[in-house]
mmCIF file of C-alpha atoms in Angstrom:
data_model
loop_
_atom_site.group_PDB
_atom_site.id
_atom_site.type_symbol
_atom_site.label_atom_id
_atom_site.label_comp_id
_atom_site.label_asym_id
_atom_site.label_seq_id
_atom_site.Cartn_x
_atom_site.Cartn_y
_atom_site.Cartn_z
ATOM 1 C CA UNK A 29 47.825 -13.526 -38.349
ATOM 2 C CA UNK A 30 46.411 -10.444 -36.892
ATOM 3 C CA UNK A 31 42.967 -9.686 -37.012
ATOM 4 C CA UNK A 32 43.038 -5.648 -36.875
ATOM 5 C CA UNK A 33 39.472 -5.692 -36.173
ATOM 6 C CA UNK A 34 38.365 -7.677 -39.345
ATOM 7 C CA UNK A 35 36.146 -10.484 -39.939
ATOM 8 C CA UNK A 36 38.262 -13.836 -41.815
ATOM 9 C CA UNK A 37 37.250 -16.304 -43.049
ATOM 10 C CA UNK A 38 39.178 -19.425 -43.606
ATOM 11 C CA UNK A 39 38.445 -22.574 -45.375
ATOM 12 C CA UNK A 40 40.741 -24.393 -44.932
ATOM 13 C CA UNK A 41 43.030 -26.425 -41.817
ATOM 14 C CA UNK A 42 45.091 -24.732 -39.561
ATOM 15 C CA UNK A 43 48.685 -26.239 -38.293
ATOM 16 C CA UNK A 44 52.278 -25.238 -37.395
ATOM 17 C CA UNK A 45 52.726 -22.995 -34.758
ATOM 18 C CA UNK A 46 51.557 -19.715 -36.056
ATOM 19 C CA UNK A 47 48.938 -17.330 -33.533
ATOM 20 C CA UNK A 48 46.195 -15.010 -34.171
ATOM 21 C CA UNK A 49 46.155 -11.780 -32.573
ATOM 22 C CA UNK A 50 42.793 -10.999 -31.787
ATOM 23 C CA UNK A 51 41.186 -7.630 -31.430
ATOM 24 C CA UNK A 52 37.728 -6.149 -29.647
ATOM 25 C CA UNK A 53 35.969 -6.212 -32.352
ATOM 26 C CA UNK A 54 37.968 -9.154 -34.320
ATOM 27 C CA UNK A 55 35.553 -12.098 -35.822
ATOM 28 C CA UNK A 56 36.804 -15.221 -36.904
ATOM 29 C CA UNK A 57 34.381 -17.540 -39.285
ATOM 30 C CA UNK A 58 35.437 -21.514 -40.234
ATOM 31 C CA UNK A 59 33.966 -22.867 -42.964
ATOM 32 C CA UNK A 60 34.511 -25.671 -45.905
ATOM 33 C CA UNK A 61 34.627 -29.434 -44.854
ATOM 34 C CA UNK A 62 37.700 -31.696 -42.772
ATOM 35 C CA UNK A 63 38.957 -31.057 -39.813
ATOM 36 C CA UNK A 64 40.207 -27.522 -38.596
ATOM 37 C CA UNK A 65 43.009 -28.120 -36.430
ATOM 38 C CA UNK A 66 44.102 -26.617 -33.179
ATOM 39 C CA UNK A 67 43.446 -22.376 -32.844
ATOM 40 C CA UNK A 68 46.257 -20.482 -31.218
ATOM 41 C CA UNK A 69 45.351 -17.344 -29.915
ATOM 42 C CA UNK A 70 48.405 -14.775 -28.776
ATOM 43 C CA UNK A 71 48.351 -14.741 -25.728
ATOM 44 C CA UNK A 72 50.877 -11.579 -25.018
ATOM 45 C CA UNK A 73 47.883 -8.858 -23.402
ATOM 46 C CA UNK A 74 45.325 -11.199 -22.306
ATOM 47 C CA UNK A 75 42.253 -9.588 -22.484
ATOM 48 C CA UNK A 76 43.222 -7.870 -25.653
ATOM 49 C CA UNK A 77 45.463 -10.122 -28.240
ATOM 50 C CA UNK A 78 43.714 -13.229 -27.592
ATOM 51 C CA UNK A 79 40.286 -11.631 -27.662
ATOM 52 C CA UNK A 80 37.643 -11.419 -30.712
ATOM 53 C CA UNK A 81 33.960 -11.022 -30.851
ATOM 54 C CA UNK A 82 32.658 -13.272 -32.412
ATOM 55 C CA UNK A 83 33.478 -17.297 -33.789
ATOM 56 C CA UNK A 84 31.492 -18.873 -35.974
ATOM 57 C CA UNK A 85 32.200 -22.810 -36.730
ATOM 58 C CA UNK A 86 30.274 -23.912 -39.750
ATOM 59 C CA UNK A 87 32.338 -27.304 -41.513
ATOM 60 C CA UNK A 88 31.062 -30.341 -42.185
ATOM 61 C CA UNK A 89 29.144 -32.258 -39.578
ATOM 62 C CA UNK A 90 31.900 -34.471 -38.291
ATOM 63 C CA UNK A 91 34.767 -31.732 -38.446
ATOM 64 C CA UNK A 92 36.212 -30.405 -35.641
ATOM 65 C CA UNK A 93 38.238 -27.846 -34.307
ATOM 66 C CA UNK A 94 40.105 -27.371 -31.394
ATOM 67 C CA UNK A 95 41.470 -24.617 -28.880
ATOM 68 C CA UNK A 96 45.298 -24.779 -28.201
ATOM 69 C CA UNK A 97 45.397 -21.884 -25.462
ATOM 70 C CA UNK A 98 42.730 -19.139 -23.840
ATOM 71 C CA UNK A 99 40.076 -17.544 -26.465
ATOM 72 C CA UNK A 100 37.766 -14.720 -25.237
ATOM 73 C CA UNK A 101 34.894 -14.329 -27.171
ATOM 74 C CA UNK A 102 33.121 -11.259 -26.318
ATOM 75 C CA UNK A 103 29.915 -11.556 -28.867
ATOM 76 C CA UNK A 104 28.654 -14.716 -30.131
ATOM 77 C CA UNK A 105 30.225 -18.104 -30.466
ATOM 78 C CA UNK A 106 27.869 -19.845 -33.494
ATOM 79 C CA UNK A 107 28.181 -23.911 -34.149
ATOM 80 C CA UNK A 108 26.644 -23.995 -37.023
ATOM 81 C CA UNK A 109 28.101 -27.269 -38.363
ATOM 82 C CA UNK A 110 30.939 -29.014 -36.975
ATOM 83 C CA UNK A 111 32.775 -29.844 -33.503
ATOM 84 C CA UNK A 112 34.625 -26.985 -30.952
ATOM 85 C CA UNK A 113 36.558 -28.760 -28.299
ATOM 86 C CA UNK A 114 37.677 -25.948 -25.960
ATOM 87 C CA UNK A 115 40.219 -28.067 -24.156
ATOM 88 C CA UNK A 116 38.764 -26.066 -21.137
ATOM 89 C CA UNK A 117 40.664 -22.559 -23.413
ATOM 90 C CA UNK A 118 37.065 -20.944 -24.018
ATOM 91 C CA UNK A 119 35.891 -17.773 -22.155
ATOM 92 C CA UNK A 120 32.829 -16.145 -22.699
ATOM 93 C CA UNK A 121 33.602 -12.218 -21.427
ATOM 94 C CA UNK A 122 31.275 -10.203 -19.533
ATOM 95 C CA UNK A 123 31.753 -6.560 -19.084
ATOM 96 C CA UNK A 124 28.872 -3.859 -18.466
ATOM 97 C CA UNK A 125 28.301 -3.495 -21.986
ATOM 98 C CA UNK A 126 27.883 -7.051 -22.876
ATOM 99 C CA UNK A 127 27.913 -10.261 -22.271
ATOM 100 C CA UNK A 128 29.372 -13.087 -24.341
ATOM 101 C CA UNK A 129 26.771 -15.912 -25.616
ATOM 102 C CA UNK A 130 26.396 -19.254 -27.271
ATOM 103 C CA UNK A 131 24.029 -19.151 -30.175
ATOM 104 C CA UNK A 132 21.445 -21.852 -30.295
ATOM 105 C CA UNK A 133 22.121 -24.270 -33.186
ATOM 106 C CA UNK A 134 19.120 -26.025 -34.894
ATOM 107 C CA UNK A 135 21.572 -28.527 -36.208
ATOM 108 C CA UNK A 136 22.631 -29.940 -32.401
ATOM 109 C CA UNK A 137 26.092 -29.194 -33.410
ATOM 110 C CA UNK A 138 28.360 -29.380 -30.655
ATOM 111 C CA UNK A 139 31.083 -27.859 -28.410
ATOM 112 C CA UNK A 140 32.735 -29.960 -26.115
ATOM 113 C CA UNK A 141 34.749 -29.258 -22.749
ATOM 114 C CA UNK A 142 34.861 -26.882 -20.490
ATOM 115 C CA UNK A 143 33.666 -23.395 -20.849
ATOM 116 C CA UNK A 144 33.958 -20.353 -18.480
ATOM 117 C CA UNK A 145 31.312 -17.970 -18.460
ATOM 118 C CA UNK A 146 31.881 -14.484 -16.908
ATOM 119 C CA UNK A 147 28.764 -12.442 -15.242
ATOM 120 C CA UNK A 148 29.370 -9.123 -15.001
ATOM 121 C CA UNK A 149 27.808 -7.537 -11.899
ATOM 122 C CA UNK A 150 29.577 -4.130 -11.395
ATOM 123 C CA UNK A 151 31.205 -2.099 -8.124
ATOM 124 C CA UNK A 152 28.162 -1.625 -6.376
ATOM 125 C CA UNK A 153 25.948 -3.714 -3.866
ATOM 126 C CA UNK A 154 22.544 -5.041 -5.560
ATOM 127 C CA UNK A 155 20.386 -7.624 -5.351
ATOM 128 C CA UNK A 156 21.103 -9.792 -8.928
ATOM 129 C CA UNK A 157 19.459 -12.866 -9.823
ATOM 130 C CA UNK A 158 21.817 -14.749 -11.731
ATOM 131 C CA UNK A 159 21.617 -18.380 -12.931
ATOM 132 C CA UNK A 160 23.322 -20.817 -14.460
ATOM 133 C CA UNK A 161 23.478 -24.801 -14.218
ATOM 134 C CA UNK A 162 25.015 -25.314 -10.561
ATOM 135 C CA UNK A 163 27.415 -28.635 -10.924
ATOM 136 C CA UNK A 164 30.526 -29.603 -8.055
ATOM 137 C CA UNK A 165 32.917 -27.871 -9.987
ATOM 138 C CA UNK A 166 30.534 -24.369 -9.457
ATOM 139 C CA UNK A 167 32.769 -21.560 -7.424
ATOM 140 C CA UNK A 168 29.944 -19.286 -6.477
ATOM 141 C CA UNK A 169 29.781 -18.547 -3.234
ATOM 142 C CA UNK A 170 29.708 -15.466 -0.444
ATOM 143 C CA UNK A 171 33.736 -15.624 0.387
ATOM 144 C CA UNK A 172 34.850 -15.346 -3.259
ATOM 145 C CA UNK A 173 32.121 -12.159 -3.623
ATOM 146 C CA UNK A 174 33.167 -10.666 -0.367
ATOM 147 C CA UNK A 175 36.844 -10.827 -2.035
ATOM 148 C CA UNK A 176 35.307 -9.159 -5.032
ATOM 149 C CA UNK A 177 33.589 -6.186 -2.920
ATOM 150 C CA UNK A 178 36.285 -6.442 0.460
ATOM 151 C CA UNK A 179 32.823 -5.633 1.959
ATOM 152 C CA UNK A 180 32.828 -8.700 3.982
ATOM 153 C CA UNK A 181 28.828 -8.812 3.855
ATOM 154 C CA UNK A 182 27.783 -9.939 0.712
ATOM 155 C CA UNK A 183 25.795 -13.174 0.671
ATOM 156 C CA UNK A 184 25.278 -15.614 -2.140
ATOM 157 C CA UNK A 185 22.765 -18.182 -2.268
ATOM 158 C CA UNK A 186 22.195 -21.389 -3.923
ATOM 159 C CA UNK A 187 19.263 -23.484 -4.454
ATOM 160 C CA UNK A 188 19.358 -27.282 -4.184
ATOM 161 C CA UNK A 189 15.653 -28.107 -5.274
ATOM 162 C CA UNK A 190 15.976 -31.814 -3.573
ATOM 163 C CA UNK A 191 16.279 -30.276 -0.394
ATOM 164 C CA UNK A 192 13.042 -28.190 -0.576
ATOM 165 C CA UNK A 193 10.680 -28.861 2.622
ATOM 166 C CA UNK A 194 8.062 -26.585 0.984
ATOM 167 C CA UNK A 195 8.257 -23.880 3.830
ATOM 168 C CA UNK A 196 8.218 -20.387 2.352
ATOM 169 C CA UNK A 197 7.033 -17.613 3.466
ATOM 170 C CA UNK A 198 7.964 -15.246 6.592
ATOM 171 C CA UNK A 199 5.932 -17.362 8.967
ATOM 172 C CA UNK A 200 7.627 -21.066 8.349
ATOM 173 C CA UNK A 201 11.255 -20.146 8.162
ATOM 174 C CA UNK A 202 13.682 -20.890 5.743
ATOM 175 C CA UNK A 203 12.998 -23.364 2.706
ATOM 176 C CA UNK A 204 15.939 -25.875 3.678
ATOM 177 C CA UNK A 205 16.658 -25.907 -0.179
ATOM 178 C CA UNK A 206 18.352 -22.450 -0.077
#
């Protein structure tokens, strides 16, 4: 099915092996009651034909839905009612318009597995305060920015709050935590 920059709406389940083909400005809404199925997005341009704006998930409370290969989402993804299991396929895009976002659901709905979330943070060097919930599988760090800028001086810092010896200020060092 290709999306051509429409918003559908589907009630009902999805199976065989059929794709969508996704657009910028693309929105995809599930609704009704039951189980979705599994959501293949074409995956011929990435970045373009398995790409939409916005997914909205609203089935009954114990549906769910999966993701069979990469999504972008580059608006809102909305779980209004029901279960997204990203099978680790969800990307939430970040460019210097915009960046993707979950929207908060007052009915704890859920999504589970993995999801990638993209920070824009342009060509140039700045100083950018971005956070995010650190875990082991976190790849922030100074070599994979230096590869970004092939500046070779960019520094990224982390903040382990166990570690912090309560030193701050220009007179007592540096705060082991950073």
């Amino acid at each position: 099915m290709v999306l051509n920059g429409q918003t559908v709406t589907i009630q009902g389940t999805i199976s065989g092996n059929g794709v969508f083909t996704g657009g910028g400005n693309s929105s995809v809404v599930f609704t009704g009651s039951g189980d979705v199925g599994t959501l293949y997005m074409d995956q011929t341009t990435p970045g373009t034909t398995n790409t939409i704006k916005d997914l909205t998930i609203n089935r009954s409370s114990n549906a769910r839905m999966g993701l069979g290969n990469t999504l972008r989402v580059t608006g809102t993804v909305t779980p209004v009612a029901g279960t997204l299991e990203t099978n680790g396929n969800l990307v939430l895009v970040s460019t210097s318009s915009g960046t993707a976002s979950i929207a908060a659901s007052a009915t704890c709905e859920y999504i589970i597995g993995t999801v990638t979330v993209q920070r824009y943070v342009g060509a140039t060097r700045q100083w950018r305060m971005i956070g995010f919930p650190f875990t082991k599988e976190t790849t922030v760090t100074a070599a994979s920015m230096n590869l970004f800028y092939n500046s070779g001086a960019y520094a990224a810092y982390t903040y382990n709050e166990n570690a912090d010896d309560g030193l701050y200020g220009n007179n007592n060092g540096m705060n082991a935590g950073w």
